[in-house]
Amino acid sequence: MTCELTEAQLTLQQTVREVAGAELKPGVGQRDEAGEFPAAQVAKLHELGLFGLVLPDEYGGGGRDFLSYVLVVEELAQVDAATTITLLAHTLAASHLNAFGSPAQKERFLPPLARGGKLAAWALTEPGAGSDAGGIKTRAEADGTGWRLNGNKFFITNGSRADTLVVMAVTDPDRGAKGISAFIVPGDTPGLGKGKNLDKLGFRASDTVALLLKEVRLPAEALLGERDRGFIQAMEVLAGGRIGVAAMAVGIARACLEESVAYARRRTAFGRPIGDFEGLQWMLADMATEIDAARLLVHRAARLRDAGRRFAREAAMAKLFAAETAMRAAVKAVQIHGGYGYTRAFPVERYLREAKLCEIGEGTSEIQRLVIARELLHAEGPCDLSI
């Protein structure tokens, strides 16, 4: 598959790069330190149509391909990862609605999410169910006229600010993961309790909360897709979400490289720029090479998704490699900055805190390795890695 971008994709990439510099960069460090949600920045990106970029134009979306989306994600993450993860979580939930919602559900919920300035959240994770996503305990019981939900969710990005949530709950406790269904829950539904933003290591400006569902009553039409198919839906949606996280990781890694190159040019030691020293040059060379490789994996996975082909393995590969690339790049960036890198005087310490989440969120690196290995072992015929 070619790595060339279309004129429309290049134009979008350049536009978002300029927007990120003008709208997201000012105050990004202060928002992180204060844990201040980037409300104005999110509103601006909504206004530009980026929160509905991959949604169908018939519902107010941009109707763009997934490759265009990952180009946007990388450009935003290079400047402001907290705003970027807000977009990722929103797109995950909106994509779930678009993929499995009925025409009536899509007509009601997608337009406000695409162009109306409304936020979405995707609620699968629970206090005792992270990597073991099929082990969730939140229950959804049919009560004659609809559904009644009870349980707890945790680490839900956009959770306290979302106008629409996609919530996974157990509808048949005897079937394990095969007894999970998905539900559309309006953010103002009685019984839906929202916690405070968690005091996190990184992404401090993003909204990440616990949710308490206590006797949350929903109409019958709140069921999203088929009953007991929610886990299968979630795994399909997560595969696309992993490509988004991988693109975010590439953006963070790129920020590490750009800051390191700039610092190596102006910082002097022993009478010359530290960029003249071979040991530091090797670190920069490794960073640049791994970032390019990670970006190619991300683009390959996105192109496969756009082509309607299987992409779960490639998405896991992209997420695994890009996340670990971001972490290695961040560690090198702090090392290159020396003592200054260990302070908040330079943004590389923030990049290090943000890079770590890329190895955890949307499936840990260990889970990605399991996905890749199982795809290889269960594939029919030879393992074709030539795409």
PDB file of N, CA and C in Angstrom, residues 108 147-151 163 165 184-194 212-219:
ATOM      1  N   ARG A 108     -30.905  10.658  15.994  1.00  0.00           N
ATOM      2  CA  ARG A 108     -31.064  11.421  17.240  1.00  0.00           C
ATOM      3  C   ARG A 108     -29.729  11.830  17.852  1.00  0.00           C
ATOM      4  N   TRP A 147     -35.010  -0.920  30.521  1.00  0.00           N
ATOM      5  CA  TRP A 147     -33.843  -1.491  31.178  1.00  0.00           C
ATOM      6  C   TRP A 147     -33.535  -0.735  32.470  1.00  0.00           C
ATOM      7  N   ARG A 148     -32.905  -1.447  33.392  1.00  0.00           N
ATOM      8  CA  ARG A 148     -32.466  -0.857  34.647  1.00  0.00           C
ATOM      9  C   ARG A 148     -30.993  -1.217  34.847  1.00  0.00           C
ATOM     10  N   LEU A 149     -30.122  -0.200  34.908  1.00  0.00           N
ATOM     11  CA  LEU A 149     -28.681  -0.412  34.998  1.00  0.00           C
ATOM     12  C   LEU A 149     -28.173  -0.079  36.392  1.00  0.00           C
ATOM     13  N   ASN A 150     -27.293  -0.949  36.901  1.00  0.00           N
ATOM     14  CA  ASN A 150     -26.640  -0.737  38.187  1.00  0.00           C
ATOM     15  C   ASN A 150     -25.189  -1.204  38.094  1.00  0.00           C
ATOM     16  N   GLY A 151     -24.269  -0.378  38.591  1.00  0.00           N
ATOM     17  CA  GLY A 151     -22.861  -0.767  38.582  1.00  0.00           C
ATOM     18  C   GLY A 151     -21.933   0.426  38.651  1.00  0.00           C
ATOM     19  N   ASP A 163     -22.390  14.352  27.039  1.00  0.00           N
ATOM     20  CA  ASP A 163     -23.829  14.471  26.837  1.00  0.00           C
ATOM     21  C   ASP A 163     -24.444  13.132  26.449  1.00  0.00           C
ATOM     22  N   LEU A 165     -23.361   8.837  26.454  1.00  0.00           N
ATOM     23  CA  LEU A 165     -22.417   7.786  26.817  1.00  0.00           C
ATOM     24  C   LEU A 165     -22.850   6.458  26.215  1.00  0.00           C
ATOM     25  N   ILE A 184     -27.122   3.127  25.094  1.00  0.00           N
ATOM     26  CA  ILE A 184     -26.948   4.563  24.949  1.00  0.00           C
ATOM     27  C   ILE A 184     -27.550   5.231  26.178  1.00  0.00           C
ATOM     28  N   VAL A 185     -26.711   5.982  26.902  1.00  0.00           N
ATOM     29  CA  VAL A 185     -27.155   6.629  28.143  1.00  0.00           C
ATOM     30  C   VAL A 185     -26.949   8.136  28.024  1.00  0.00           C
ATOM     31  N   PRO A 186     -28.000   8.920  27.938  1.00  0.00           N
ATOM     32  CA  PRO A 186     -27.844  10.374  27.953  1.00  0.00           C
ATOM     33  C   PRO A 186     -27.162  10.824  29.242  1.00  0.00           C
ATOM     34  N   GLY A 187     -26.319  11.828  29.149  1.00  0.00           N
ATOM     35  CA  GLY A 187     -25.529  12.255  30.292  1.00  0.00           C
ATOM     36  C   GLY A 187     -26.326  12.788  31.457  1.00  0.00           C
ATOM     37  N   ASP A 188     -27.572  13.219  31.230  1.00  0.00           N
ATOM     38  CA  ASP A 188     -28.399  13.765  32.310  1.00  0.00           C
ATOM     39  C   ASP A 188     -29.417  12.767  32.833  1.00  0.00           C
ATOM     40  N   THR A 189     -29.202  11.487  32.569  1.00  0.00           N
ATOM     41  CA  THR A 189     -30.142  10.466  33.021  1.00  0.00           C
ATOM     42  C   THR A 189     -30.135  10.359  34.547  1.00  0.00           C
ATOM     43  N   PRO A 190     -31.296  10.385  35.210  1.00  0.00           N
ATOM     44  CA  PRO A 190     -31.346  10.218  36.669  1.00  0.00           C
ATOM     45  C   PRO A 190     -30.691   8.901  37.094  1.00  0.00           C
ATOM     46  N   GLY A 191     -29.916   8.972  38.173  1.00  0.00           N
ATOM     47  CA  GLY A 191     -29.241   7.787  38.680  1.00  0.00           C
ATOM     48  C   GLY A 191     -27.815   7.633  38.187  1.00  0.00           C
ATOM     49  N   LEU A 192     -27.414   8.469  37.211  1.00  0.00           N
ATOM     50  CA  LEU A 192     -26.044   8.408  36.700  1.00  0.00           C
ATOM     51  C   LEU A 192     -25.185   9.393  37.487  1.00  0.00           C
ATOM     52  N   GLY A 193     -24.368   8.859  38.391  1.00  0.00           N
ATOM     53  CA  GLY A 193     -23.487   9.690  39.206  1.00  0.00           C
ATOM     54  C   GLY A 193     -22.110   9.808  38.582  1.00  0.00           C
ATOM     55  N   LYS A 194     -21.532  11.012  38.647  1.00  0.00           N
ATOM     56  CA  LYS A 194     -20.244  11.282  38.002  1.00  0.00           C
ATOM     57  C   LYS A 194     -19.237  11.780  39.038  1.00  0.00           C
ATOM     58  N   LEU A 212     -21.044   6.101  38.648  1.00  0.00           N
ATOM     59  CA  LEU A 212     -21.877   5.234  39.464  1.00  0.00           C
ATOM     60  C   LEU A 212     -23.272   5.188  38.840  1.00  0.00           C
ATOM     61  N   LEU A 213     -23.682   4.001  38.444  1.00  0.00           N
ATOM     62  CA  LEU A 213     -25.022   3.814  37.880  1.00  0.00           C
ATOM     63  C   LEU A 213     -25.894   3.153  38.935  1.00  0.00           C
ATOM     64  N   LYS A 214     -26.854   3.900  39.439  1.00  0.00           N
ATOM     65  CA  LYS A 214     -27.739   3.394  40.491  1.00  0.00           C
ATOM     66  C   LYS A 214     -29.185   3.530  40.042  1.00  0.00           C
ATOM     67  N   GLU A 215     -29.780   2.389  39.725  1.00  0.00           N
ATOM     68  CA  GLU A 215     -31.159   2.368  39.243  1.00  0.00           C
ATOM     69  C   GLU A 215     -31.348   3.328  38.059  1.00  0.00           C
ATOM     70  N   VAL A 216     -30.424   3.240  37.102  1.00  0.00           N
ATOM     71  CA  VAL A 216     -30.530   4.046  35.883  1.00  0.00           C
ATOM     72  C   VAL A 216     -31.543   3.380  34.965  1.00  0.00           C
ATOM     73  N   ARG A 217     -32.652   4.045  34.736  1.00  0.00           N
ATOM     74  CA  ARG A 217     -33.732   3.472  33.923  1.00  0.00           C
ATOM     75  C   ARG A 217     -33.649   4.021  32.495  1.00  0.00           C
ATOM     76  N   LEU A 218     -33.700   3.092  31.553  1.00  0.00           N
ATOM     77  CA  LEU A 218     -33.597   3.441  30.139  1.00  0.00           C
ATOM     78  C   LEU A 218     -34.754   2.814  29.375  1.00  0.00           C
ATOM     79  N   PRO A 219     -35.191   3.440  28.304  1.00  0.00           N
ATOM     80  CA  PRO A 219     -36.237   2.829  27.471  1.00  0.00           C
ATOM     81  C   PRO A 219     -35.681   1.645  26.690  1.00  0.00           C
TER      82      PRO A 219
END
